[in-house]
Coordinates of C-alpha atoms in Angstrom, one line a residue:
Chain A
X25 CA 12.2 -25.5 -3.7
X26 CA 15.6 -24.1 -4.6
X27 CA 17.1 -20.9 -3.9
X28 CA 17.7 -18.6 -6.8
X29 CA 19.6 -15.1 -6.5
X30 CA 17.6 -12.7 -8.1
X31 CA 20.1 -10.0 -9.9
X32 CA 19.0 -6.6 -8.4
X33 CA 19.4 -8.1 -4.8
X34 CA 23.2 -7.5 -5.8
X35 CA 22.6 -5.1 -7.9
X36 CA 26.1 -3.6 -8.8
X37 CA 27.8 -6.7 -8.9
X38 CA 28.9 -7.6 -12.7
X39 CA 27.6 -10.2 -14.4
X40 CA 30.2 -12.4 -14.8
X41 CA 31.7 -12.2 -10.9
X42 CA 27.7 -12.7 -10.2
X43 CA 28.0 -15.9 -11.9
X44 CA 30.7 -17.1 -10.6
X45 CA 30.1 -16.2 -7.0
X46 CA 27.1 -17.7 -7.2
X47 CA 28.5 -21.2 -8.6
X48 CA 31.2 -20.6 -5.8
X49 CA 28.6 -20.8 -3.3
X50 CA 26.8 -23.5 -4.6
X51 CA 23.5 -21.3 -6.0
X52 CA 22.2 -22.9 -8.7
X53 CA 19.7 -20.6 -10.0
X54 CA 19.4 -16.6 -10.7
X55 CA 16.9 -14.3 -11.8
X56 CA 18.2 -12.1 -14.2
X57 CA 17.3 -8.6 -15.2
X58 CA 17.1 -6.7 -19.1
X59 CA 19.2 -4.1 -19.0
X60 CA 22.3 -5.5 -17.3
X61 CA 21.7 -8.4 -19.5
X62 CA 22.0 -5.8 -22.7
X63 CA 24.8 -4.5 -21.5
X64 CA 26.4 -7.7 -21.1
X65 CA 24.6 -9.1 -24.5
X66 CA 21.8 -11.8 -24.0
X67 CA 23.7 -14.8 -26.2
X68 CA 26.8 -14.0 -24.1
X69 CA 24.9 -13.8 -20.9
X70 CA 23.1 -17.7 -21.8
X71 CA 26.7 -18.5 -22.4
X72 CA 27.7 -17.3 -19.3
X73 CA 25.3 -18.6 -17.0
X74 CA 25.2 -21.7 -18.6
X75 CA 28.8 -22.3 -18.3
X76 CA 28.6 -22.1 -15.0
X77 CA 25.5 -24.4 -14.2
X78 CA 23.3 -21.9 -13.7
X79 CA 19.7 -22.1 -14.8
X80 CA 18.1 -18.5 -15.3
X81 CA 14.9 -18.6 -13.3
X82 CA 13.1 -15.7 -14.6
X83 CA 14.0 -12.6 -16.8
X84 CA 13.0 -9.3 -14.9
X85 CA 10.9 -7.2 -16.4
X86 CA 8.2 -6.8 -19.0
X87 CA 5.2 -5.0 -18.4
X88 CA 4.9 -0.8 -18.0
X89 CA 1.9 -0.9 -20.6
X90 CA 1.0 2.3 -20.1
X91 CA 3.6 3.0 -22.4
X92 CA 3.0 3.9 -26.2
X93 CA 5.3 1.2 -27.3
X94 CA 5.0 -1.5 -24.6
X95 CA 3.5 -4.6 -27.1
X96 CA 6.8 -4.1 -29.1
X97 CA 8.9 -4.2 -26.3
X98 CA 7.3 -6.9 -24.4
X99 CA 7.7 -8.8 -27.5
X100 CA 11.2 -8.1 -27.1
X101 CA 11.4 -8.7 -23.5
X102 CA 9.7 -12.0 -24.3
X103 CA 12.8 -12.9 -26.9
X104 CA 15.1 -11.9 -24.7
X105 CA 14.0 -14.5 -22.3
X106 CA 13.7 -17.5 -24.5
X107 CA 17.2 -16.4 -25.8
X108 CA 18.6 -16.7 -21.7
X109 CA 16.7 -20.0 -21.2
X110 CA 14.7 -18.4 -18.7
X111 CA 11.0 -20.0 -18.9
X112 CA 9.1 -17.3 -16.6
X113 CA 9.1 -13.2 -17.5
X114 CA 8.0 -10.9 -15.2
X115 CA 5.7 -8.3 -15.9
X116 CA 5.3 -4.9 -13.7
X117 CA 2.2 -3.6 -15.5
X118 CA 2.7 -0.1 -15.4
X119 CA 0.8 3.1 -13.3
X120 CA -1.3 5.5 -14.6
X121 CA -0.4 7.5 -18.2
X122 CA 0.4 11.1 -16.7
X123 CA -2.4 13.2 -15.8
X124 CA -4.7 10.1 -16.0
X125 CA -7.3 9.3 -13.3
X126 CA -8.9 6.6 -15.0
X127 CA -7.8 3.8 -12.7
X128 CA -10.4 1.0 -14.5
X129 CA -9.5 2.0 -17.8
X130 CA -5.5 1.2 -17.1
X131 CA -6.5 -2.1 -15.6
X132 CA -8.7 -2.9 -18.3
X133 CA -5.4 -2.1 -21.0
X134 CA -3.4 -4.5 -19.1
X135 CA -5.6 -7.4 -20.1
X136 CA -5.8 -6.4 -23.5
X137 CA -2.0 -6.1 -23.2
X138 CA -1.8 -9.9 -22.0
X139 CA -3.9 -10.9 -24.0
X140 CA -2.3 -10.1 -27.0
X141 CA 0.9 -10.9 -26.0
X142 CA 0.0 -14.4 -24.4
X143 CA 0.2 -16.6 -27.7
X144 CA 3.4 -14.8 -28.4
X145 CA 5.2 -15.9 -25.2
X146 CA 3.9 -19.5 -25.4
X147 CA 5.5 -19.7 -29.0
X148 CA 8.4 -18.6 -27.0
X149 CA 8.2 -21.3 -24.3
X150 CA 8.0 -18.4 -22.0
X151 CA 5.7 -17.7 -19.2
X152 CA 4.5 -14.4 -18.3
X153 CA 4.3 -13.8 -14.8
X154 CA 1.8 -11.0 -13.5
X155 CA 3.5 -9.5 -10.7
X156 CA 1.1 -7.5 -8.3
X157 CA 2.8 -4.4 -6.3
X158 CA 2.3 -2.9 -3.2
X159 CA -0.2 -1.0 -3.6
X160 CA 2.0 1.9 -2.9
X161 CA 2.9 1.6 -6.2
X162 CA -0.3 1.6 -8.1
X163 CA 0.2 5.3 -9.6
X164 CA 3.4 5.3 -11.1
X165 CA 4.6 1.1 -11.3
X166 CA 1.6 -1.3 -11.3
X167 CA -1.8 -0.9 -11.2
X168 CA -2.2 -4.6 -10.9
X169 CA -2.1 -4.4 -6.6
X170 CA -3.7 -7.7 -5.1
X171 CA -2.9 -11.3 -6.1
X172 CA -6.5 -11.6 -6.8
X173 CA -6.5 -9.1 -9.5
X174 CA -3.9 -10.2 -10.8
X175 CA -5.1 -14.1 -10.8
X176 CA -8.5 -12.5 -12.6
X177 CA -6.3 -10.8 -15.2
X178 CA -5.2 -14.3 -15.9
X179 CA -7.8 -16.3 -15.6
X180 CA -9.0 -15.9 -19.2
X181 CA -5.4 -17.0 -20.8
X182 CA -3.9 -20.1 -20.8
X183 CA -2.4 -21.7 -17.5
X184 CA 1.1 -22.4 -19.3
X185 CA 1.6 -19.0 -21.2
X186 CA 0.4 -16.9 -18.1
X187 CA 0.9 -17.0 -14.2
X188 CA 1.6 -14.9 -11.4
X189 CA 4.1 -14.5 -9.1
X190 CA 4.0 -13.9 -5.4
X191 CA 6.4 -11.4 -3.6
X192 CA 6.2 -11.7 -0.1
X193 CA 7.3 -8.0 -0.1
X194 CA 4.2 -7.4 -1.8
X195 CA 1.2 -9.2 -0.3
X196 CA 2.4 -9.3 3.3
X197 CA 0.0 -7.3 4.4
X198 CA -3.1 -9.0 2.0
X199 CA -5.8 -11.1 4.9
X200 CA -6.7 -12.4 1.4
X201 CA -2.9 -13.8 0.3
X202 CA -3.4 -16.8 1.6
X203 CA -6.5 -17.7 -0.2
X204 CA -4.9 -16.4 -3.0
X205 CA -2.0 -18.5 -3.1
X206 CA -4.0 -21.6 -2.5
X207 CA -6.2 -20.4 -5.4
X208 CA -3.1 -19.6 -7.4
X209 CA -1.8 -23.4 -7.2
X210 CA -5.5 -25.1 -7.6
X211 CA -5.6 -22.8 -11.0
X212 CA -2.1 -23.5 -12.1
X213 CA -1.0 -20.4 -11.9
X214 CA 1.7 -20.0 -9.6
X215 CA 4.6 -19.0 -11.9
X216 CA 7.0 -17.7 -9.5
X217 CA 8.2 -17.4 -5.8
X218 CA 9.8 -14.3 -4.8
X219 CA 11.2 -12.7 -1.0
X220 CA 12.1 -9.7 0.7
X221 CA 11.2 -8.4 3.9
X222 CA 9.1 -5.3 5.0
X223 CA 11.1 -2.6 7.1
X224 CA 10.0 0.5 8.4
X225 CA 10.4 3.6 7.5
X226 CA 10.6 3.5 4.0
X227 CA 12.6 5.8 2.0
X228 CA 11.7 8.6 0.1
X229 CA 10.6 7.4 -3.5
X230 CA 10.1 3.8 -1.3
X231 CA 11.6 1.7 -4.1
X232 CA 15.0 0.9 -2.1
X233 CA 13.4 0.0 1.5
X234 CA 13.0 -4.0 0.8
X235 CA 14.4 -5.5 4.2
X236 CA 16.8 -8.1 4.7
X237 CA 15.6 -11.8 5.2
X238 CA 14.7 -11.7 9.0
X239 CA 15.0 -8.0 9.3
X240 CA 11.1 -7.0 9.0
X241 CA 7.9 -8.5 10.2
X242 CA 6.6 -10.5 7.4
X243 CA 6.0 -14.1 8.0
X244 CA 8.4 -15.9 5.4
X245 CA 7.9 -19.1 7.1
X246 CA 4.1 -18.9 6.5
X247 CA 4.5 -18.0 2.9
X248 CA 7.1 -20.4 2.3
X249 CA 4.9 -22.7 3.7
X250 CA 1.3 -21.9 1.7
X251 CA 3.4 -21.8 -1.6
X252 CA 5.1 -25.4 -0.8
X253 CA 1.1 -26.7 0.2
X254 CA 0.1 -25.4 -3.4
X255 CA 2.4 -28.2 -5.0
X256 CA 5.1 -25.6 -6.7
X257 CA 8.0 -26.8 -6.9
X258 CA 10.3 -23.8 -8.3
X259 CA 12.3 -21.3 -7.4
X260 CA 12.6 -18.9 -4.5
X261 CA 14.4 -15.9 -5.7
X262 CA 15.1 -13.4 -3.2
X263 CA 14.6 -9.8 -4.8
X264 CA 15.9 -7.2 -2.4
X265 CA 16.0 -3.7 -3.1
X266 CA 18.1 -2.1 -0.6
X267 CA 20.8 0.4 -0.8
X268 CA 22.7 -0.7 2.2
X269 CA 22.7 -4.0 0.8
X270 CA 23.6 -2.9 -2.7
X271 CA 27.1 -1.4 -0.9
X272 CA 27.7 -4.4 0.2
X273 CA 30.6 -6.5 -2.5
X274 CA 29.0 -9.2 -4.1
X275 CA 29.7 -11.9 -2.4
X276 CA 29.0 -10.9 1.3
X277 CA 25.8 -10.1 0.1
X278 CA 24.4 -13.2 -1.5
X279 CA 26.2 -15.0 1.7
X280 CA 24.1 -12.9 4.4
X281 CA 21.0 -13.6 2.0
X282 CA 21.7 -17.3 2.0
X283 CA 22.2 -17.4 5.4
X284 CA 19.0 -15.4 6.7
X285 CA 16.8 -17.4 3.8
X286 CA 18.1 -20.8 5.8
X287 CA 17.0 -19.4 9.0
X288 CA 14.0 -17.5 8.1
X289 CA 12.5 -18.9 5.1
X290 CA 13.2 -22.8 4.6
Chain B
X8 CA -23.1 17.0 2.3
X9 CA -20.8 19.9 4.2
X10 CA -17.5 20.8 3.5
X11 CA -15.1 20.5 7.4
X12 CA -11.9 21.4 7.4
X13 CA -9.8 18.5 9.6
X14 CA -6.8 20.8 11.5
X15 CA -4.3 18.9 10.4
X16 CA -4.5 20.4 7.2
X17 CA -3.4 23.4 8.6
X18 CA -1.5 21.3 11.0
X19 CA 0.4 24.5 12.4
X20 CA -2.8 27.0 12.5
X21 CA -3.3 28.2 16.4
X22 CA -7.0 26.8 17.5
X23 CA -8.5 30.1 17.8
X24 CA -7.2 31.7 14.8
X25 CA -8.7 28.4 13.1
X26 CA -11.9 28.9 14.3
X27 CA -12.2 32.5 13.4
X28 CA -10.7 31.9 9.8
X29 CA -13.4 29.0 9.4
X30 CA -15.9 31.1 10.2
X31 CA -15.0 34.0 8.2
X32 CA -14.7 31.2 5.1
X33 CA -18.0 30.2 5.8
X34 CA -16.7 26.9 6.7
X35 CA -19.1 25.2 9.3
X36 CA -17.4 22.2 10.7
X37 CA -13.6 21.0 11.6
X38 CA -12.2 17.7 12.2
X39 CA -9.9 18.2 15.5
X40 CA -6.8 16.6 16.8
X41 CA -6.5 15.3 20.4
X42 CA -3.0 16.6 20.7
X43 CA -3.5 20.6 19.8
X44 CA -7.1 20.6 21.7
X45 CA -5.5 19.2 24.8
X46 CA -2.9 22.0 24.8
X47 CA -5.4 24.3 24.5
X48 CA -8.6 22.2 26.8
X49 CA -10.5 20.9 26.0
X50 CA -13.7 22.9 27.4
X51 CA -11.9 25.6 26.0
X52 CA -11.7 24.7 22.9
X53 CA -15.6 23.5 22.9
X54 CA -16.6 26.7 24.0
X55 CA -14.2 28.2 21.3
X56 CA -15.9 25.8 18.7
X57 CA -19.3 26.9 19.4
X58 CA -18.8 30.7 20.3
X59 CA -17.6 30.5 16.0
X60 CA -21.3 28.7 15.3
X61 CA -18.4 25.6 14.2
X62 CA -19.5 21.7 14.3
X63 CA -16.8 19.3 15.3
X64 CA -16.8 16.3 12.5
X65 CA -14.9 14.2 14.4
X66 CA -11.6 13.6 16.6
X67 CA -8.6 12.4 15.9
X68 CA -7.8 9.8 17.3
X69 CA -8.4 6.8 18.6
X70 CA -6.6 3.6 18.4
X71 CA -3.2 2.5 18.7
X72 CA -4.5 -0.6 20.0
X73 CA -1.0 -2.6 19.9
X74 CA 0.2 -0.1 22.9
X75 CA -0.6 -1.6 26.5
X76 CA -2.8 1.3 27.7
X77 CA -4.5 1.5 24.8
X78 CA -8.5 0.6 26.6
X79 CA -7.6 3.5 29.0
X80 CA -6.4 6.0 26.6
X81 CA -9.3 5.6 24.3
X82 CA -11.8 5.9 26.9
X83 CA -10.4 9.5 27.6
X84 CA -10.3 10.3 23.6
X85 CA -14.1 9.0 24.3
X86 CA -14.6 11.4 26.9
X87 CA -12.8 14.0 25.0
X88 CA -15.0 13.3 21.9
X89 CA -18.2 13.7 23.9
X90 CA -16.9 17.0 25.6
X91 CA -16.4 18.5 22.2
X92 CA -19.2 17.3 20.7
X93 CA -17.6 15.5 17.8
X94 CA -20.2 12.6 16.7
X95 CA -16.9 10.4 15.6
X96 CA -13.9 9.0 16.6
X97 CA -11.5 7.9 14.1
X98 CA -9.5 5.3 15.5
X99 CA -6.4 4.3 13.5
X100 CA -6.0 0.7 14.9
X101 CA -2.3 0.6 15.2
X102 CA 0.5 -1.3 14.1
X103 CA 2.3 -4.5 15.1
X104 CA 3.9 -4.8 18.2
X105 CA 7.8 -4.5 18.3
X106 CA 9.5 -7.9 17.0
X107 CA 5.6 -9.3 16.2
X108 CA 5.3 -11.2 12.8
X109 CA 1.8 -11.9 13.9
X110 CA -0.5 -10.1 12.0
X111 CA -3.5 -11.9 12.4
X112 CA -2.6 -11.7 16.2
X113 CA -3.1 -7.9 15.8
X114 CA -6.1 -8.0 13.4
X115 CA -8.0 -9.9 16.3
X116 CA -7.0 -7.8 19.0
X117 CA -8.1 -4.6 17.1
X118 CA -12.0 -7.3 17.3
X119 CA -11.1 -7.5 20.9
X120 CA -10.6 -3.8 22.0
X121 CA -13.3 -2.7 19.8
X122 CA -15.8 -4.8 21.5
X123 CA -14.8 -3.6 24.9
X124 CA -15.2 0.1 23.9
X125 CA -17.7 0.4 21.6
X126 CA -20.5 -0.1 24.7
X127 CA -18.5 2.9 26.3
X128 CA -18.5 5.2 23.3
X129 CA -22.3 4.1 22.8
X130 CA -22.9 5.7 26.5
X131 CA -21.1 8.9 25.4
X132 CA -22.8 9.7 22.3
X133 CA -19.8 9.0 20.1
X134 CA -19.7 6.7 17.3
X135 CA -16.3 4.7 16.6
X136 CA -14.6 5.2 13.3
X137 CA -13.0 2.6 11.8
X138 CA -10.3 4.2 9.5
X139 CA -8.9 1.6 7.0
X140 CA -5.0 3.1 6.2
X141 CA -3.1 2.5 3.2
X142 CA -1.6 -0.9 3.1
X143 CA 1.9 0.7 3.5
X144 CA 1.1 2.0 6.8
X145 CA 0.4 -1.7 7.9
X146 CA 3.3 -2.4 9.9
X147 CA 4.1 0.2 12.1
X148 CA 0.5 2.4 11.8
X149 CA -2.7 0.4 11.1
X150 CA -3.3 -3.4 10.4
X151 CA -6.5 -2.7 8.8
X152 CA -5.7 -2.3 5.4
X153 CA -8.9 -2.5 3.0
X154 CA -12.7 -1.1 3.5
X155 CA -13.8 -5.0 3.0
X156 CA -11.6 -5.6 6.7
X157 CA -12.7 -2.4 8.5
X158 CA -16.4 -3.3 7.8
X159 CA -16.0 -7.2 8.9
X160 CA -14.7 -5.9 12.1
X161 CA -17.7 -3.5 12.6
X162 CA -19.9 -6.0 11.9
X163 CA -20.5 -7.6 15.2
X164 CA -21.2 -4.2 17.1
X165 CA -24.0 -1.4 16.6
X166 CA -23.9 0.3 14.0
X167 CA -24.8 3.4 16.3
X168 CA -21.7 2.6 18.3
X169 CA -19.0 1.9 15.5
X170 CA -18.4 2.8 11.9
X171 CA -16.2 3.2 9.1
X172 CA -13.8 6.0 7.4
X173 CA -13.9 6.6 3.8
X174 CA -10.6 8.1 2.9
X175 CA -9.9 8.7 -0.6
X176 CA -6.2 8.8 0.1
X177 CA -6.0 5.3 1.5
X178 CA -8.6 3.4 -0.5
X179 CA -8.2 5.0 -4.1
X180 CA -6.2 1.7 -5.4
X181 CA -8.7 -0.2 -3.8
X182 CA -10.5 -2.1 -6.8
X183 CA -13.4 -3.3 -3.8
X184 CA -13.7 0.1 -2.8
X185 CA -16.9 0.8 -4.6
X186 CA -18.2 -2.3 -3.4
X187 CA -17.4 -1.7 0.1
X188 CA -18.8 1.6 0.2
X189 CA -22.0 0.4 -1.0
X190 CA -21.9 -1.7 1.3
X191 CA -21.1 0.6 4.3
X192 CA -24.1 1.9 3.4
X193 CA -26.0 -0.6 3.3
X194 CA -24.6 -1.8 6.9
X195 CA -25.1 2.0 7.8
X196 CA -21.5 2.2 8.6
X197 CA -20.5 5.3 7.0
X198 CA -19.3 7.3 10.0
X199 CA -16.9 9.5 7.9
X200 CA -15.9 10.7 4.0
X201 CA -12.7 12.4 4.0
X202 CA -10.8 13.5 0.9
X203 CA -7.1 14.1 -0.1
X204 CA -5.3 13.1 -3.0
X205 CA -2.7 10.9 -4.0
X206 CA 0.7 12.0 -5.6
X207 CA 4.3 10.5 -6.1
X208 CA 6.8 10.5 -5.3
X209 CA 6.1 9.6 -1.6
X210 CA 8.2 11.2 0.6
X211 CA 10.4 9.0 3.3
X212 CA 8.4 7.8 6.0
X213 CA 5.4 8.1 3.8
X214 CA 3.3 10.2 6.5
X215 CA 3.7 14.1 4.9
X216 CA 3.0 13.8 1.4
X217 CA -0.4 13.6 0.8
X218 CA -1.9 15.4 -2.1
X219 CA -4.0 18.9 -2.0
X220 CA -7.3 17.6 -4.1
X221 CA -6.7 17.5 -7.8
X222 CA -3.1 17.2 -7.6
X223 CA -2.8 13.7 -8.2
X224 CA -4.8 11.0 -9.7
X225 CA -7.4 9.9 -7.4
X226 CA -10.8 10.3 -8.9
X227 CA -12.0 12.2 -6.1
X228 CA -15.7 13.0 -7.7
X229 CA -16.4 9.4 -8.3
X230 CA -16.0 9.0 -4.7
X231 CA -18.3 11.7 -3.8
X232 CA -20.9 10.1 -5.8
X233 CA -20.5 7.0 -4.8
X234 CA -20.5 7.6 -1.1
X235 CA -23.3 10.3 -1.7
X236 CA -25.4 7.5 -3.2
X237 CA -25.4 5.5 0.0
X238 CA -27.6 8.2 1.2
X239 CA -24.4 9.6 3.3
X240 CA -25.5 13.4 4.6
X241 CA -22.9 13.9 6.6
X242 CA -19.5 16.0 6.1
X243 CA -16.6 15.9 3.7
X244 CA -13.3 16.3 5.9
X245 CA -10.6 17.6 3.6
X246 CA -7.8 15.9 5.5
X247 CA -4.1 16.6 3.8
X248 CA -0.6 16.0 5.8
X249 CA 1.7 17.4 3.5
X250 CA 4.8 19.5 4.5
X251 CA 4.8 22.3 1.4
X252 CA 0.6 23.0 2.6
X253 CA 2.0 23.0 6.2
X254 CA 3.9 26.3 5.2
X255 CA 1.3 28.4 3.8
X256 CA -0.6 30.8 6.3
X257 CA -3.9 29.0 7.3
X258 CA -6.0 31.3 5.5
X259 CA -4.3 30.4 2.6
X260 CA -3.8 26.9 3.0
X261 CA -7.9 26.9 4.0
X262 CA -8.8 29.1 0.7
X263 CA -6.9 27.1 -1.8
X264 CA -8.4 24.0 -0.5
X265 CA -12.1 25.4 -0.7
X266 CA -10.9 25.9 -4.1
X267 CA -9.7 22.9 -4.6
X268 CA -12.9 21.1 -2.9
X269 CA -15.2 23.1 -5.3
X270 CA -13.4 22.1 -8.3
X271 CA -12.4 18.9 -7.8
X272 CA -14.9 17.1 -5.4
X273 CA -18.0 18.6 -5.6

């Protein structure tokens, strides 16, 4: 597996520094996110990135289909991705509409989302990656909250146009993550790799509590581990959300990441 | 099934005035806490209980089994249990242990201590509860996450000596939940319904910010039914930490939750 530096693990640090601090230190693959890409402008960014040997290993994020115009923008989001090279897009499903309660009823509109967006991406050479959230966030980010679900959401679409993707950050605390990733490899599914650690306490609004590599109590070792069994062979991007990290310049950061991802995770 | 009002509701109400604004409300049962009916005795407070014609529902609780004297301290919340009268004790399992990646290490040992009480509460009269918390209280508050896990690990004792919680707040993203309660019926493990709902954004730490029912999007009446329909006759515990309900006057906090209740759950 190789390391890849997802984007919002150093958040604030501009695009092209990113690039080259990551070439710098010998990273040779990042996981990229929409808007700082638009900012930056997605044919300039695949320059970028490519001119520096960098292969973009997913495009962050599709998904939030509670949303009027989500098919149009994950159609979009899907572009954007084949445009950067990147061959996986994740999707964060989306919570409930306001005021809703019908929890079955948003789950059931993320497969007809999928659905119909599946053919599209595989036109596209891209992969769409169902990302299931803590289930902290099932109101208001992603109702899709076990690996399970999301490998049923799946299972009805092809292998190659959609996946999932485990988080450790995520699924620590599943019994049945294990199974699931094992499942996830014998069904082809397993799209991408992703790591944080779990800290304690969590902020308020607990988006920007993701620990450190090392820092928290999840096993990364045993993920690590029951991902390599599976057969995958891509990326681990680490995706930490933290805003002590995210003060951090650039490069100190993606150097303390590498460094606890050799002793924790590989 | 009867409405009980569990004290930490009205976290900062003094004992007796509780029990005399219950009874003026009509309420017939409370859900106590170990801490305030220690300060106030607990023979007292049974006396106190029963001069207002109240039921105790249950007492909080048990648990904390990652803490050394943990055997010792929940035979005393036994003893307590018994001297109150409360039918249940909710045990929230505990966390991991400081530094401890081993999760399944503290999933057994939850098994472990169970087993070694549950003969104990049997001889009191007081039935083990089983709480399942919301995942994101799995590190540091409860390692049993889901319904599913708090009903394999009843499974082995009497049902007489150890159930399960239904709590709306931590199972609501549950997609097994209505499986599992069925089947806590079925394995006649329904100790306890309790009902609070779930809003965003969560405040730091995650403990206070609970929902007063038909606030936020749980679907509190299909949970009624459904634990209704296992035959379950026994109480509803409106059980809400949140820091703006903590602030009201009990008799207000208390009314606007029977309000609540009447609209939203039954």
């Amino acid at each position: 597996m190789m390391f890849s530096l997802n984007q919002w693990t150093t958040r604030h640090w501009p695009l092209p520094d990113l690039a080259a601090g990551c070439a710098a230190a010998g990273v040779a693959g990042v996981g990229l996110w929409r808007e700082p890409v638009a900012e930056h402008g997605t044919a300039r960014t695949a320059k970028l990135v490519r001119d520096h040997g960098l292969a973009v290993t997913s495009l962050c994020r599709g998904g939030f289909f509670q949303e009027p115009d989500a098919l149009d923008d994950n159609r979009r989001a899907v572009e954007e991705a084949a445009a950067l090279g990147a061959p996986v897009l994740v999707l964060v499903s989306g919570g409930l509409p306001p005021g809703s309660r019908d929890l079955d009823g948003a789950r059931s509109r993320v497969a007809d989302a999928l659905a119909a967006l599946a053919p599209y991406a595989g036109e596209h050479g891209v992969r769409l990656a169902i990302e299931p959230l803590h289930p902290m966030y099932c109101s208001d980010r992603c109702v899709v909250s076990t690996l399970a679900q999301a490998l049923d959401l799946a299972a009805p679409l092809p292998p190659e146009q959609v996946g999932v993707v485990i988080d450790t950050y995520h699924l620590w605390w599943d019994p049945a993550a294990w199974d699931g990733i094992a499942r996830a490899g014998a069904e082809d599914r397993l799209a991408l790799f992703q790591v944080a650690d779990w800290v304690t306490p969590l902020p308020e609004g607990v988006l920007t509590g993701r620990g450190m590599l090392g820092d928290g109590c999840v096993d990364l070792r045993r993920f690590r581990t029951a991902v390599e069994a599976t057969g995958y062979t891509g990326p681990v991007e680490a995706e930490i959300f933290n805003d002590e990290l995210w003060t951090m310049p650039g490069p100190k950061a993606l150097n303390l990441t590498l460094t606890r991802y050799k002793s924790h995770v590989l």
